[in-house]
XYZ file of C-alpha atoms in Angstrom:
504
model
C 131.617 125.362 142.445
C 135.343 124.745 142.727
C 137.040 124.315 146.073
C 138.006 127.516 147.838
C 141.736 127.744 148.389
C 142.761 128.480 152.005
C 143.738 132.076 152.704
C 147.267 130.989 153.568
C 149.301 127.839 153.164
C 148.846 125.518 156.104
C 145.907 127.491 157.516
C 143.977 125.655 160.218
C 140.313 124.760 159.598
C 139.644 126.622 162.830
C 140.652 129.864 161.149
C 137.603 130.006 158.872
C 133.867 129.590 159.296
C 132.553 126.031 159.349
C 128.883 125.136 159.342
C 127.707 123.530 162.563
C 125.473 121.254 160.513
C 128.417 119.236 159.235
C 130.751 119.665 162.197
C 128.215 118.960 164.956
C 124.810 117.720 163.921
C 124.346 115.746 160.715
C 125.562 112.310 159.625
C 128.696 111.627 157.602
C 126.529 110.059 154.904
C 124.438 113.190 154.336
C 127.456 115.446 154.593
C 129.311 113.356 152.026
C 126.324 113.297 149.678
C 126.319 117.090 149.412
C 130.093 117.445 149.400
C 131.864 119.155 146.527
C 133.470 115.874 145.494
C 130.104 114.115 145.376
C 128.470 116.938 143.431
C 131.199 117.457 140.838
C 131.882 113.756 140.411
C 128.176 113.425 139.585
C 128.712 116.082 136.927
C 131.355 113.852 135.375
C 129.049 110.841 135.462
C 126.423 112.906 133.664
C 128.916 114.033 131.020
C 130.037 110.441 130.506
C 126.464 109.173 130.203
C 125.613 111.973 127.780
C 128.589 111.076 125.590
C 127.835 107.335 125.767
C 124.208 107.946 124.821
C 125.100 110.296 121.963
C 127.567 107.746 120.602
C 124.915 105.023 120.893
C 122.587 107.227 118.867
C 125.119 107.680 116.045
C 127.467 110.558 116.957
C 130.656 109.065 115.508
C 132.957 111.872 116.623
C 132.787 110.379 120.122
C 135.494 107.725 120.282
C 135.903 104.698 122.496
C 139.182 106.185 123.705
C 137.394 109.336 124.815
C 134.845 107.328 126.773
C 137.525 105.193 128.388
C 139.442 108.226 129.556
C 136.264 109.745 130.982
C 135.420 106.525 132.837
C 138.897 106.466 134.339
C 138.487 109.921 135.908
C 134.933 110.054 137.229
C 135.999 111.031 140.733
C 137.206 114.617 140.966
C 140.569 114.667 142.729
C 142.046 117.423 144.851
C 144.340 118.228 141.928
C 141.331 118.464 139.607
C 139.642 120.868 142.032
C 142.709 123.073 141.979
C 142.683 123.150 138.165
C 138.984 124.053 138.244
C 139.592 126.735 140.880
C 142.179 128.460 138.717
C 139.959 128.194 135.636
C 136.865 129.546 137.396
C 138.801 132.540 138.689
C 139.564 133.609 135.131
C 136.436 132.354 133.339
C 133.847 133.206 136.051
C 131.938 130.070 135.111
C 132.015 127.012 137.348
C 130.665 124.519 134.806
C 133.155 125.496 132.105
C 135.930 125.409 134.702
C 135.076 121.782 135.443
C 134.680 120.977 131.738
C 138.261 122.165 131.325
C 139.466 120.211 134.382
C 137.784 117.022 133.094
C 139.277 117.546 129.657
C 142.710 117.958 131.178
C 142.654 114.397 132.554
C 140.658 112.966 129.629
C 142.272 114.766 126.647
C 140.735 112.459 124.057
C 137.311 113.610 125.283
C 138.143 117.305 125.668
C 136.353 118.225 122.439
C 133.109 116.311 123.123
C 132.529 116.801 126.854
C 129.236 118.696 127.352
C 128.304 118.251 123.658
C 124.922 119.897 122.997
C 124.346 120.595 126.661
C 123.777 123.723 128.686
C 125.162 124.164 132.203
C 121.886 123.058 133.718
C 122.354 119.627 132.187
C 124.864 118.920 134.939
C 123.761 121.335 137.671
C 120.026 120.588 137.579
C 120.231 116.870 136.940
C 122.740 116.590 139.766
C 120.405 118.448 142.134
C 117.651 115.981 141.284
C 119.936 113.001 141.832
C 121.171 114.343 145.165
C 117.651 115.254 146.305
C 116.405 111.770 145.455
C 119.258 110.075 147.310
C 118.851 112.444 150.256
C 115.145 111.653 150.511
C 115.999 107.948 150.551
C 118.295 108.567 153.523
C 115.690 110.671 155.315
C 112.874 108.166 154.788
C 114.921 105.391 156.398
C 115.692 107.554 159.395
C 112.096 108.705 159.829
C 111.035 105.058 159.691
C 113.521 104.234 162.456
C 112.085 106.963 164.681
C 108.563 105.693 164.010
C 109.689 102.181 164.953
C 111.175 103.482 168.215
C 108.029 105.358 169.146
C 105.797 102.478 168.092
C 107.564 100.140 170.529
C 107.330 102.845 173.188
C 103.609 103.384 172.553
C 102.823 99.686 172.779
C 104.794 99.336 176.012
C 102.939 102.205 177.666
C 99.597 101.862 175.914
C 97.657 101.383 179.183
C 99.472 103.812 181.496
C 96.948 106.545 182.418
C 98.209 110.096 182.196
C 96.762 113.564 182.078
C 95.708 114.863 178.701
C 95.897 118.587 178.109
C 93.857 120.948 176.011
C 94.907 124.604 176.085
C 97.744 123.212 178.265
C 95.142 122.727 180.982
C 94.361 119.305 182.422
C 91.558 117.685 180.443
C 90.431 114.052 180.351
C 92.805 111.157 180.830
C 94.644 109.411 178.014
C 97.613 107.033 178.234
C 101.329 107.556 177.758
C 101.183 105.296 174.717
C 98.237 107.153 173.231
C 100.169 110.432 173.315
C 103.102 108.734 171.585
C 100.739 107.421 168.903
C 99.771 111.025 168.162
C 103.436 111.792 167.515
C 103.703 108.707 165.313
C 100.768 109.781 163.169
C 102.473 113.060 162.310
C 105.689 111.226 161.437
C 103.709 108.785 159.309
C 102.255 111.701 157.364
C 105.758 113.105 156.886
C 107.064 109.747 155.703
C 104.230 109.403 153.220
C 104.736 112.936 151.902
C 108.466 112.476 151.366
C 107.973 109.044 149.819
C 105.386 110.428 147.412
C 107.572 113.332 146.317
C 110.531 111.002 145.903
C 108.500 108.536 143.816
C 107.139 111.274 141.579
C 110.496 112.999 141.089
C 111.573 113.202 137.454
C 114.740 114.093 135.544
C 115.542 117.245 133.623
C 117.504 115.287 131.063
C 119.053 116.835 127.946
C 116.782 119.744 127.016
C 119.120 122.330 125.517
C 119.601 125.962 126.424
C 115.963 127.037 126.761
C 114.250 123.670 126.871
C 113.635 123.419 123.109
C 116.309 120.744 122.484
C 117.438 122.784 119.485
C 121.103 121.871 119.976
C 120.287 118.169 120.016
C 118.060 118.469 116.958
C 121.145 119.900 115.254
C 123.469 117.187 116.548
C 121.095 114.465 115.373
C 120.664 116.211 111.999
C 116.967 116.855 112.395
C 116.028 113.398 113.703
C 113.874 114.521 116.633
C 113.064 110.945 117.622
C 116.672 110.637 118.786
C 116.115 113.547 121.185
C 113.442 111.476 122.896
C 115.614 108.365 122.795
C 118.491 110.303 124.341
C 116.376 111.260 127.357
C 114.989 107.763 127.688
C 118.532 106.378 127.851
C 119.620 109.026 130.359
C 116.621 108.352 132.600
C 117.374 104.643 132.512
C 121.034 105.214 133.380
C 120.216 107.387 136.393
C 117.116 105.593 137.624
C 114.377 108.117 136.882
C 110.977 107.184 135.420
C 111.006 109.999 132.866
C 111.863 113.652 132.287
C 109.588 116.540 133.139
C 107.333 117.147 130.148
C 108.314 120.785 129.786
C 111.613 122.435 130.628
C 113.048 125.908 130.379
C 116.762 126.362 130.866
C 116.134 124.640 134.202
C 113.614 122.214 135.567
C 110.889 124.336 137.102
C 111.866 125.585 140.551
C 108.390 124.562 141.648
C 109.919 121.106 142.097
C 112.281 122.470 144.750
C 109.312 123.952 146.584
C 107.394 120.661 146.434
C 110.391 118.834 147.890
C 110.866 121.513 150.535
C 107.239 121.372 151.635
C 107.504 117.628 152.205
C 110.891 117.669 153.915
C 110.191 120.778 156.007
C 106.974 119.166 157.231
C 109.272 117.035 159.335
C 110.302 120.244 161.106
C 106.851 121.026 162.447
C 106.446 117.435 163.611
C 109.819 117.526 165.337
C 108.893 120.731 167.152
C 105.575 119.245 168.221
C 107.192 116.083 169.591
C 110.124 117.746 171.331
C 107.906 120.527 172.629
C 105.717 117.916 174.302
C 108.785 116.170 175.712
C 110.121 119.452 177.105
C 106.841 119.996 178.942
C 106.779 116.404 180.172
C 110.319 116.816 181.483
C 109.247 119.965 183.314
C 106.505 117.909 184.946
C 109.053 115.105 185.568
C 106.804 112.527 183.922
C 109.130 111.551 181.072
C 112.795 112.289 180.443
C 114.966 112.239 177.368
C 118.210 110.236 177.678
C 120.728 111.726 180.098
C 124.261 110.357 180.248
C 126.005 109.679 183.563
C 128.639 112.351 182.971
C 126.350 114.829 181.201
C 126.190 118.373 182.599
C 122.823 120.077 182.595
C 124.013 123.523 183.588
C 127.435 125.123 184.075
C 126.120 126.913 187.159
C 123.361 124.672 188.527
C 124.862 121.199 188.817
C 121.581 119.557 189.792
C 119.789 120.419 186.537
C 118.785 117.933 183.861
C 117.958 120.223 180.982
C 116.210 118.836 177.875
C 119.166 119.761 175.649
C 118.465 117.077 173.042
C 114.869 118.108 172.580
C 115.863 121.768 172.604
C 118.455 121.110 169.903
C 115.952 119.326 167.684
C 113.398 122.050 168.342
C 115.922 124.696 167.302
C 117.008 122.887 164.128
C 113.352 122.341 163.238
C 112.686 126.061 163.418
C 115.318 126.634 160.749
C 114.060 123.775 158.581
C 110.527 125.168 158.649
C 111.797 128.436 157.171
C 113.072 126.801 153.980
C 109.834 126.518 151.948
C 109.388 130.303 152.008
C 112.832 130.702 150.472
C 112.144 128.139 147.756
C 108.776 129.755 147.007
C 110.446 133.135 146.569
C 113.084 131.645 144.290
C 110.480 129.942 142.115
C 108.274 133.015 141.828
C 111.253 135.160 140.798
C 112.355 133.040 137.837
C 111.600 135.437 134.987
C 110.662 133.886 131.647
C 112.982 130.967 130.881
C 115.374 131.487 133.810
C 117.375 134.022 135.786
C 120.582 133.262 137.648
C 119.389 134.694 140.953
C 118.339 131.144 141.801
C 121.908 129.857 141.801
C 123.639 131.195 144.898
C 120.669 130.716 147.192
C 120.028 127.137 146.038
C 123.671 126.264 146.730
C 122.824 127.091 150.342
C 119.167 126.104 150.661
C 119.162 122.644 149.103
C 122.044 121.137 151.080
C 120.997 122.895 154.284
C 117.443 121.620 153.995
C 118.572 118.008 153.854
C 121.356 118.439 156.398
C 118.824 119.936 158.811
C 116.342 117.113 158.222
C 119.126 114.588 158.730
C 120.249 116.210 161.984
C 116.661 116.313 163.230
C 116.206 112.605 162.486
C 119.410 111.795 164.371
C 118.179 113.763 167.369
C 114.710 112.203 167.305
C 116.172 108.718 166.998
C 118.462 109.303 169.947
C 115.642 110.715 172.066
C 112.881 108.277 171.118
C 115.046 105.190 171.662
C 115.905 106.232 175.200
C 112.820 107.872 176.694
C 112.458 107.232 180.409
C 108.975 107.102 181.945
C 108.261 107.708 185.638
C 104.899 106.027 186.359
C 104.881 107.039 190.017
C 105.279 110.701 189.124
C 102.600 110.399 186.459
C 100.227 108.782 188.950
C 100.894 111.479 191.537
C 100.239 114.181 188.967
C 97.025 112.471 187.984
C 96.127 112.424 191.664
C 97.120 116.041 192.182
C 95.514 117.436 189.049
C 92.668 115.048 188.524
C 92.300 114.171 192.238
C 92.185 110.375 191.765
C 92.707 107.544 194.285
C 93.707 109.549 197.337
C 92.970 108.319 200.888
C 89.841 110.440 201.167
C 88.538 109.428 197.743
C 88.595 112.814 196.078
C 86.882 112.746 192.689
C 88.595 113.980 189.525
C 87.021 117.014 187.970
C 87.238 115.219 184.628
C 84.879 112.516 185.927
C 82.130 115.104 186.182
C 81.226 114.298 182.571
C 80.684 110.667 183.561
C 78.522 111.770 186.490
C 76.392 113.833 184.129
C 75.967 110.863 181.785
C 74.972 108.547 184.615
C 72.446 111.042 185.952
C 70.978 111.453 182.481
C 70.582 107.674 182.248
C 68.424 107.914 185.334
C 66.181 110.521 183.755
C 67.818 113.727 185.011
C 68.003 116.730 182.657
C 71.466 117.022 181.130
C 71.470 120.820 181.479
C 70.281 120.658 185.090
C 72.963 118.079 185.941
C 75.625 120.178 184.215
C 74.725 123.270 186.213
C 74.659 121.438 189.547
C 78.069 119.812 189.004
C 79.480 123.075 187.653
C 78.576 124.940 190.827
C 80.041 122.278 193.112
C 83.208 121.948 190.991
C 83.936 125.651 191.195
C 83.308 125.639 194.941
C 85.739 122.725 195.370
C 88.227 124.417 193.070
C 88.152 127.563 195.159
C 88.996 125.517 198.249
C 92.069 124.115 196.490
C 93.269 127.343 194.882
C 92.440 129.917 197.520
C 92.817 127.911 200.729
C 95.351 125.294 199.652
C 93.174 122.532 201.060
C 92.382 119.094 199.527
C 89.660 118.902 196.949
C 86.340 118.137 198.651
C 84.175 117.673 195.571
C 83.163 114.108 196.514
C 82.049 115.197 199.945
C 80.002 118.010 198.389
C 78.354 115.577 195.980
C 77.573 113.119 198.777
C 76.043 115.927 200.802
C 73.854 117.156 197.935
C 70.500 115.346 197.510
C 70.470 116.111 193.785
C 73.222 113.520 193.296
C 71.650 110.822 195.483
C 70.850 108.554 192.479
C 74.591 107.986 191.876
C 75.952 108.082 195.444
C 76.427 104.326 195.484
C 78.463 104.424 192.276
C 80.974 107.104 193.272
C 83.684 104.965 194.868
C 83.686 102.555 191.928
C 84.288 105.455 189.570
C 87.612 106.414 191.162
C 90.001 104.365 189.008
C 92.135 106.219 186.496
C 92.130 103.397 183.945
C 88.357 103.711 183.652
C 88.726 107.134 182.090
C 91.257 106.616 179.333
C 88.558 105.609 176.856
C 89.861 103.440 174.033
C 93.431 104.731 174.359
C 94.949 101.272 174.712
C 92.908 99.858 171.840
C 93.765 102.802 169.606
C 97.478 102.241 170.187
C 97.219 98.509 169.586
C 95.175 98.950 166.440
C 97.505 101.601 165.025
C 100.929 100.367 166.135
C 100.342 96.657 166.663
C 100.953 93.746 164.265
C 99.220 94.210 160.918
C 98.349 97.828 161.680
C 99.046 100.903 159.563
C 102.413 101.540 161.211
C 103.807 98.065 160.629
C 102.646 98.164 157.013
C 104.301 101.533 156.410
C 107.553 100.327 157.968
C 107.690 97.057 156.018
C 109.909 98.478 153.216
C 112.407 99.627 155.854
C 112.429 96.461 157.960
C 115.996 95.462 157.108
C 117.324 98.947 157.741
C 115.514 99.234 161.083
C 116.688 95.802 162.165
C 120.306 96.598 161.391
C 120.329 100.169 162.675
C 121.683 101.125 166.061
C 120.500 104.087 168.086
C 121.860 107.304 166.632
C 124.514 108.925 168.782
C 125.095 112.636 169.137
C 128.493 113.974 168.079
C 128.364 116.563 170.846
């Protein structure tokens, strides 16, 4: 698509809509990758490579002078965009407008640019190139977030904290163990994106409906040269091969496969930042908060989780993309309809810009998480009733009491019922009367529990009830574990990367 000319000479950029993705949230690298100059300059590289390959395979009408002029003008200039804009307005065809603009600066090549190709030779192959390069950028950034969280998990691997099921206090885990759960989801995302990127293929030179008829004609019936042409093109652009079957386009199923992998990052981001938002509400963990940052325009004391909320919001939009790609794929009648064009111009860049912005936010958050152990311990004490002056027993330790009674020959069901009754009685005291939990005193006053009376005080240490949390973190995130192995290809990038900063 050619550049859109401003409505009036000298018009300010503030007079027209700008996407917040590029002005506020994503990186310059991702924004540049999907820029008009990047896209249309890639078209020119494809046209040059097509001409070079055709000449190599015996098309003598392609001269060295033509190729030299094409090589000298691979980057589309502002002047070129203006030529293309004028041409597209009259021709209503963006590819032919850029063919004309390229020919204007490379006149010796004007007659052979796009030889044998259909528009999708440049549009589709460019989308595949950009998607591949975008996935490379995303993978590096996901790896950086995993590295941040891995260091965080190892640091806090033994810090007991409340676990929640149904958002109700359950057994204890550790701060590091919860972070390892986040890491696992990110690891699955990284693997999915890596796999899609590795399996991505090229459309190549397939002709108008994927039959290569135009190239059979150009090569005077020598079909082996059609295969050679695609082999050369794949080599030039770094793809393993072309898709085995093509219509006018590569199948839009590929877009959906990419979207499913990339959008998976959205659900993970919502999970992580949703947890952080709850943890901030409980004042156990905080995202970074700058000294001059304002939490609320009205309530100056507030420290709102704006970073996590931003990521959460962007993730919601990213998660919507696969449905759009699925609809586009399912609606491609026969060999192709053009109702895929306008929506893909929006969906493909937005999908990667969103993923990029989410990675920036997660990197910024995960590299600056602040933990408040004293608050965590007090919440453990308040919710689980651990280590208070009167030795109140955590409700979650009731399972351990049952197990110890069973070891002494008591019926598991009988033990469960006895502890259930006392737990609810103690809970009523806390909820209805606002008094301290007296479960321990009830147990010590009940003869049924006499076999374990002597063990009660020794059971009142939080670290005894985190199971293998610390070991799980060490095994998963420590040296030689799955995380370090997955991050090995990104070691240099992670080492040289600084914490992502937010534009606003």
